[in-house]
Amino acid sequence: MTQTIAYISRDTDGLHWKKVLEAALGPIDFRTLETLGNVDAIEIALAWKPPRGLLASFRNLKLIVSLGMGVDHLLADDALPAGVPIVRIMDDGLIGQMSEYAIYWALRHHRDIDKYAELQRARQWRPLDFVDTLHRRVGVMGLGSIGQDTARKFAMLGFPTAGWSRTKKDLPGIETFHGRDGLAKFLARSDILVDVLPLTRDTQGLLDADAFAQLPKGAYFINMARGGHVVDEALLAALDSGHLAGAALDVFNQEPLPADHPYWTHPKVHVTPHIAGATNPRTASPGIIENIRRLRAGQPLINTVDPKTGY
């Protein structure tokens, strides 16, 4: 019997996903938002920001797959069907993209590239004082798969690197902090702060005025996690006061970012449209395929998510 899989996303990768899944699983009844048909036939949903209540209308749904490594976009639906397991992708390609994003903006700040661009426009040949890599401390908030990969790569480049997580973790070559008690110490030693935390009840608004004040003067902020971690007014105030040197922001409290938002034109802010990491069917599909096979065989699923914790 052909299994019915619904691709619930506004992007245009549906046919790519169908090709990848059929190559591994054989014929499937693959549907998109435009071709849902009789929703009672749908057993598996591959979802990214589904309309509220849509998944609950799939009465025979057996598995929800997040098309991102985060699941806050699913848990935001208060009508999510109870009892249906949620799994997330583990995408090595996406993990690599995310660490590339963090390293690019960190190095751009570290090597004063924006300042040299201004000097170029002014036709001024003026070398600037250089900060030794050993004196530029990087802090990575969130030590899941993305955070660990990012932290290791910074450490390999010679930056003194630390990580902060909700619970204690030990990583070779990385100084680690955890919990509320460790947050202040972690922030105080982070000259470049990289946010890769999941968005949960505990991390919503975590980066507020107090948090930014605990960073060293002249610190740089990179957010490639979720905009909901940041109190926008607090970040703007820290930038305007000179306490923060700048910020590279890929995620926002409201997306797309409204045209009148001050981030667009702020001289210390770089804006990108949630592109730090894009799900790649080639690298993300193996885990999805394995979970579909396990579902068919009645075996335990992998990469499952606890809706109570959000990860």
XYZ file of C-alpha atoms in Angstrom:
311
model
C 0.000 0.000 0.000
C 1.372 3.401 -1.005
C 2.080 5.697 1.919
C 0.756 9.266 1.808
C 3.232 12.001 2.727
C 2.338 15.707 2.817
C 4.959 18.403 2.239
C 3.764 21.380 4.266
C 5.975 24.304 3.291
C 5.799 27.448 1.157
C 9.159 26.867 -0.483
C 9.645 25.182 -3.847
C 11.632 22.078 -2.854
C 8.650 19.718 -2.925
C 9.577 17.896 -6.143
C 13.159 17.511 -4.932
C 11.949 15.918 -1.703
C 9.603 13.606 -3.630
C 12.467 12.414 -5.838
C 14.809 11.787 -2.893
C 12.197 9.940 -0.815
C 10.932 7.760 -3.664
C 14.487 6.751 -4.568
C 14.852 5.288 -1.077
C 11.335 4.209 -0.159
C 9.694 3.317 -3.454
C 6.404 4.806 -4.716
C 4.688 7.243 -2.337
C 1.602 9.412 -2.566
C 3.374 12.756 -2.227
C 1.248 15.837 -1.703
C 1.925 19.546 -1.248
C -0.104 22.397 0.242
C -1.671 22.887 -3.188
C -2.531 19.197 -3.685
C -3.592 17.932 -0.240
C -6.829 16.331 -1.441
C -8.441 13.980 1.088
C -6.417 14.789 4.214
C -7.629 11.651 6.008
C -5.150 9.688 3.888
C -2.124 11.638 5.119
C 0.079 9.641 7.514
C 3.309 11.660 7.518
C 3.769 15.435 7.393
C 7.057 17.087 6.466
C 6.432 20.551 7.855
C 7.910 24.025 8.067
C 5.723 26.713 9.642
C 2.416 24.946 8.940
C -0.798 27.002 9.148
C -2.336 26.796 12.617
C -4.621 23.807 12.990
C -3.747 22.219 9.653
C -1.861 19.259 11.107
C -4.718 18.592 13.516
C -7.012 18.140 10.507
C -4.984 15.116 9.369
C -6.973 12.575 11.366
C -4.708 9.609 10.568
C -1.401 11.402 11.013
C 1.281 9.126 12.477
C 4.436 11.247 12.270
C 5.370 14.945 12.110
C 8.810 15.761 10.696
C 10.252 19.224 11.232
C 11.998 20.422 8.092
C 14.326 22.436 10.320
C 16.593 21.438 13.175
C 14.477 23.645 15.441
C 10.841 22.856 16.198
C 9.523 26.108 17.682
C 7.692 26.751 14.404
C 5.665 23.586 15.082
C 5.143 24.050 18.808
C 3.764 27.538 18.166
C 0.608 25.786 16.957
C -1.551 25.350 20.054
C -3.784 22.997 18.066
C -0.991 20.543 17.325
C -2.398 16.990 17.418
C -1.649 15.347 20.751
C 0.148 12.037 20.810
C 1.632 12.269 17.311
C 5.432 11.929 17.549
C 7.549 14.849 16.374
C 11.024 14.317 14.979
C 13.533 16.819 13.673
C 16.112 16.594 10.956
C 19.808 16.191 11.627
C 21.405 17.818 8.611
C 25.208 17.850 8.399
C 24.988 20.210 5.443
C 22.920 22.710 7.407
C 25.254 22.414 10.391
C 28.184 23.292 8.152
C 26.370 26.291 6.689
C 25.594 27.626 10.146
C 29.177 27.432 11.360
C 30.320 29.116 8.126
C 27.937 31.991 8.798
C 29.213 32.511 12.334
C 32.857 32.303 11.317
C 32.387 34.743 8.424
C 30.878 37.511 10.542
C 33.245 36.874 13.428
C 36.298 37.164 11.189
C 34.875 40.207 9.453
C 34.594 41.922 12.831
C 37.862 40.513 14.175
C 39.875 41.753 11.185
C 38.121 45.172 11.042
C 36.967 44.635 7.456
C 34.117 47.151 7.723
C 36.494 49.796 9.043
C 38.880 49.155 6.163
C 35.966 49.433 3.737
C 35.268 52.913 5.116
C 38.932 53.832 4.732
C 38.855 52.584 1.153
C 35.871 54.808 0.346
C 37.803 57.717 1.891
C 40.959 56.699 -0.051
C 42.920 56.477 3.175
C 45.860 54.089 3.609
C 45.814 53.588 7.377
C 46.594 50.291 9.125
C 44.589 49.826 12.326
C 45.684 48.341 15.630
C 45.276 44.577 15.514
C 43.720 42.395 18.235
C 45.571 39.107 18.615
C 43.379 36.048 18.058
C 44.405 34.744 21.470
C 42.814 37.827 23.016
C 39.477 37.620 21.131
C 37.220 35.352 23.146
C 34.314 33.663 21.396
C 31.213 32.490 23.255
C 28.685 30.123 21.706
C 25.231 30.015 23.298
C 23.694 26.601 22.754
C 25.723 23.397 22.566
C 23.558 21.167 20.437
C 24.857 19.797 17.145
C 25.215 23.236 15.550
C 26.729 24.893 18.605
C 29.264 22.151 19.168
C 30.387 22.214 15.544
C 30.649 26.014 15.594
C 32.583 26.073 18.866
C 35.064 23.426 17.697
C 35.782 25.339 14.489
C 36.399 28.592 16.340
C 38.751 26.780 18.699
C 40.603 25.279 15.742
C 41.150 28.813 14.430
C 42.858 29.697 17.703
C 40.134 31.718 19.405
C 39.657 31.066 23.146
C 36.213 29.507 22.893
C 33.517 28.847 25.467
C 30.017 27.458 25.283
C 26.894 27.881 27.397
C 24.018 25.418 27.641
C 21.032 24.795 29.868
C 22.598 21.657 31.350
C 26.238 20.738 31.934
C 28.246 19.580 28.922
C 31.919 18.746 28.524
C 33.676 19.454 25.217
C 37.408 18.942 24.682
C 39.166 22.253 24.169
C 36.040 24.297 24.967
C 35.393 26.026 28.284
C 31.807 25.260 29.233
C 29.228 27.022 31.403
C 25.677 26.003 32.129
C 22.462 27.135 33.763
C 21.463 30.547 34.997
C 24.347 30.546 37.467
C 26.888 30.183 34.673
C 25.356 32.666 32.249
C 26.840 35.866 33.708
C 30.379 34.434 33.769
C 29.969 33.167 30.211
C 28.755 36.525 28.906
C 31.489 38.456 30.740
C 34.207 36.543 28.850
C 32.575 36.668 25.368
C 34.045 39.301 23.055
C 32.087 37.722 20.207
C 28.747 36.191 21.183
C 27.185 33.630 18.830
C 23.575 32.584 19.493
C 22.500 29.095 18.380
C 20.057 28.306 21.191
C 16.680 26.665 20.551
C 13.693 28.912 21.190
C 11.826 27.680 24.263
C 9.889 29.198 27.147
C 13.181 29.486 29.024
C 15.116 31.213 26.230
C 12.420 33.635 25.041
C 13.764 37.155 25.629
C 16.917 35.802 27.304
C 19.088 38.420 25.624
C 17.756 41.535 27.305
C 19.348 44.739 28.598
C 20.970 42.951 31.544
C 22.468 40.263 29.310
C 23.937 42.741 26.822
C 25.334 44.839 29.698
C 27.214 41.780 30.967
C 29.131 41.449 27.701
C 32.524 43.186 27.556
C 32.502 46.701 26.097
C 33.063 46.466 22.354
C 31.593 42.965 22.066
C 30.059 41.775 18.789
C 26.793 39.816 18.550
C 25.882 37.187 15.941
C 22.351 35.760 15.993
C 21.678 32.775 13.743
C 19.272 31.024 16.132
C 15.900 32.708 16.681
C 14.858 36.342 16.909
C 12.687 35.568 19.919
C 15.792 35.339 22.092
C 16.440 39.051 21.660
C 14.715 42.069 23.177
C 15.149 44.352 20.169
C 15.013 47.604 22.128
C 17.769 46.355 24.422
C 20.038 45.393 21.534
C 19.513 48.734 19.795
C 20.247 50.601 23.023
C 23.469 48.611 23.569
C 24.566 49.422 20.014
C 23.644 53.101 20.259
C 25.462 53.532 23.561
C 28.647 52.088 22.106
C 28.677 49.158 24.513
C 28.361 46.762 21.565
C 30.505 47.236 18.477
C 27.994 45.675 16.112
C 25.669 42.818 15.285
C 25.054 40.372 12.455
C 21.419 39.267 12.534
C 19.878 36.479 10.460
C 16.706 35.926 12.519
C 14.122 38.309 13.921
C 11.092 38.571 16.166
C 9.013 39.254 13.064
C 9.875 37.710 9.712
C 10.086 39.044 7.103
C 11.633 41.985 8.918
C 9.255 44.977 8.561
C 10.490 47.623 6.122
C 10.414 50.322 8.809
C 12.440 48.354 11.373
C 15.549 50.246 12.580
C 17.776 47.217 11.989
C 17.625 47.843 8.221
C 19.408 51.162 8.403
C 21.391 50.928 11.629
C 25.079 51.592 10.869
C 26.231 48.828 13.220
C 23.827 46.101 12.071
C 24.113 43.627 9.214
C 20.829 41.973 8.199
C 20.424 38.708 6.297
C 17.016 37.087 5.547
C 17.159 33.846 7.603
C 19.688 32.215 5.288
C 22.427 31.149 7.737
C 21.409 27.532 7.216
C 19.060 26.090 4.604
C 17.707 22.550 4.729
C 19.211 20.487 1.919
C 17.181 17.409 0.896
C 20.381 15.576 -0.068
C 21.933 15.890 3.398
C 18.747 16.054 5.487
C 16.869 13.115 3.955
C 18.774 10.127 5.419
C 17.368 10.657 8.922
C 13.860 11.229 7.576
C 14.064 8.078 5.473
C 15.304 6.098 8.475
C 12.391 7.336 10.600
C 9.833 6.455 7.924
C 11.292 2.960 7.725
C 11.194 2.677 11.507
C 7.591 3.888 11.560
C 6.628 1.250 9.013
C 8.399 -1.449 11.036
C 7.002 -0.306 14.385
C 10.502 0.483 15.700
C 11.551 3.373 17.985
C 12.086 6.652 16.175
C 15.281 8.717 16.195
C 15.763 12.472 16.724
C 12.494 12.727 18.625
C 11.400 15.975 20.274
C 9.851 16.479 23.703
C 7.121 19.114 23.217
C 7.473 20.112 26.880
C 11.120 21.164 26.572
C 11.018 22.185 22.913
C 13.979 20.049 21.853
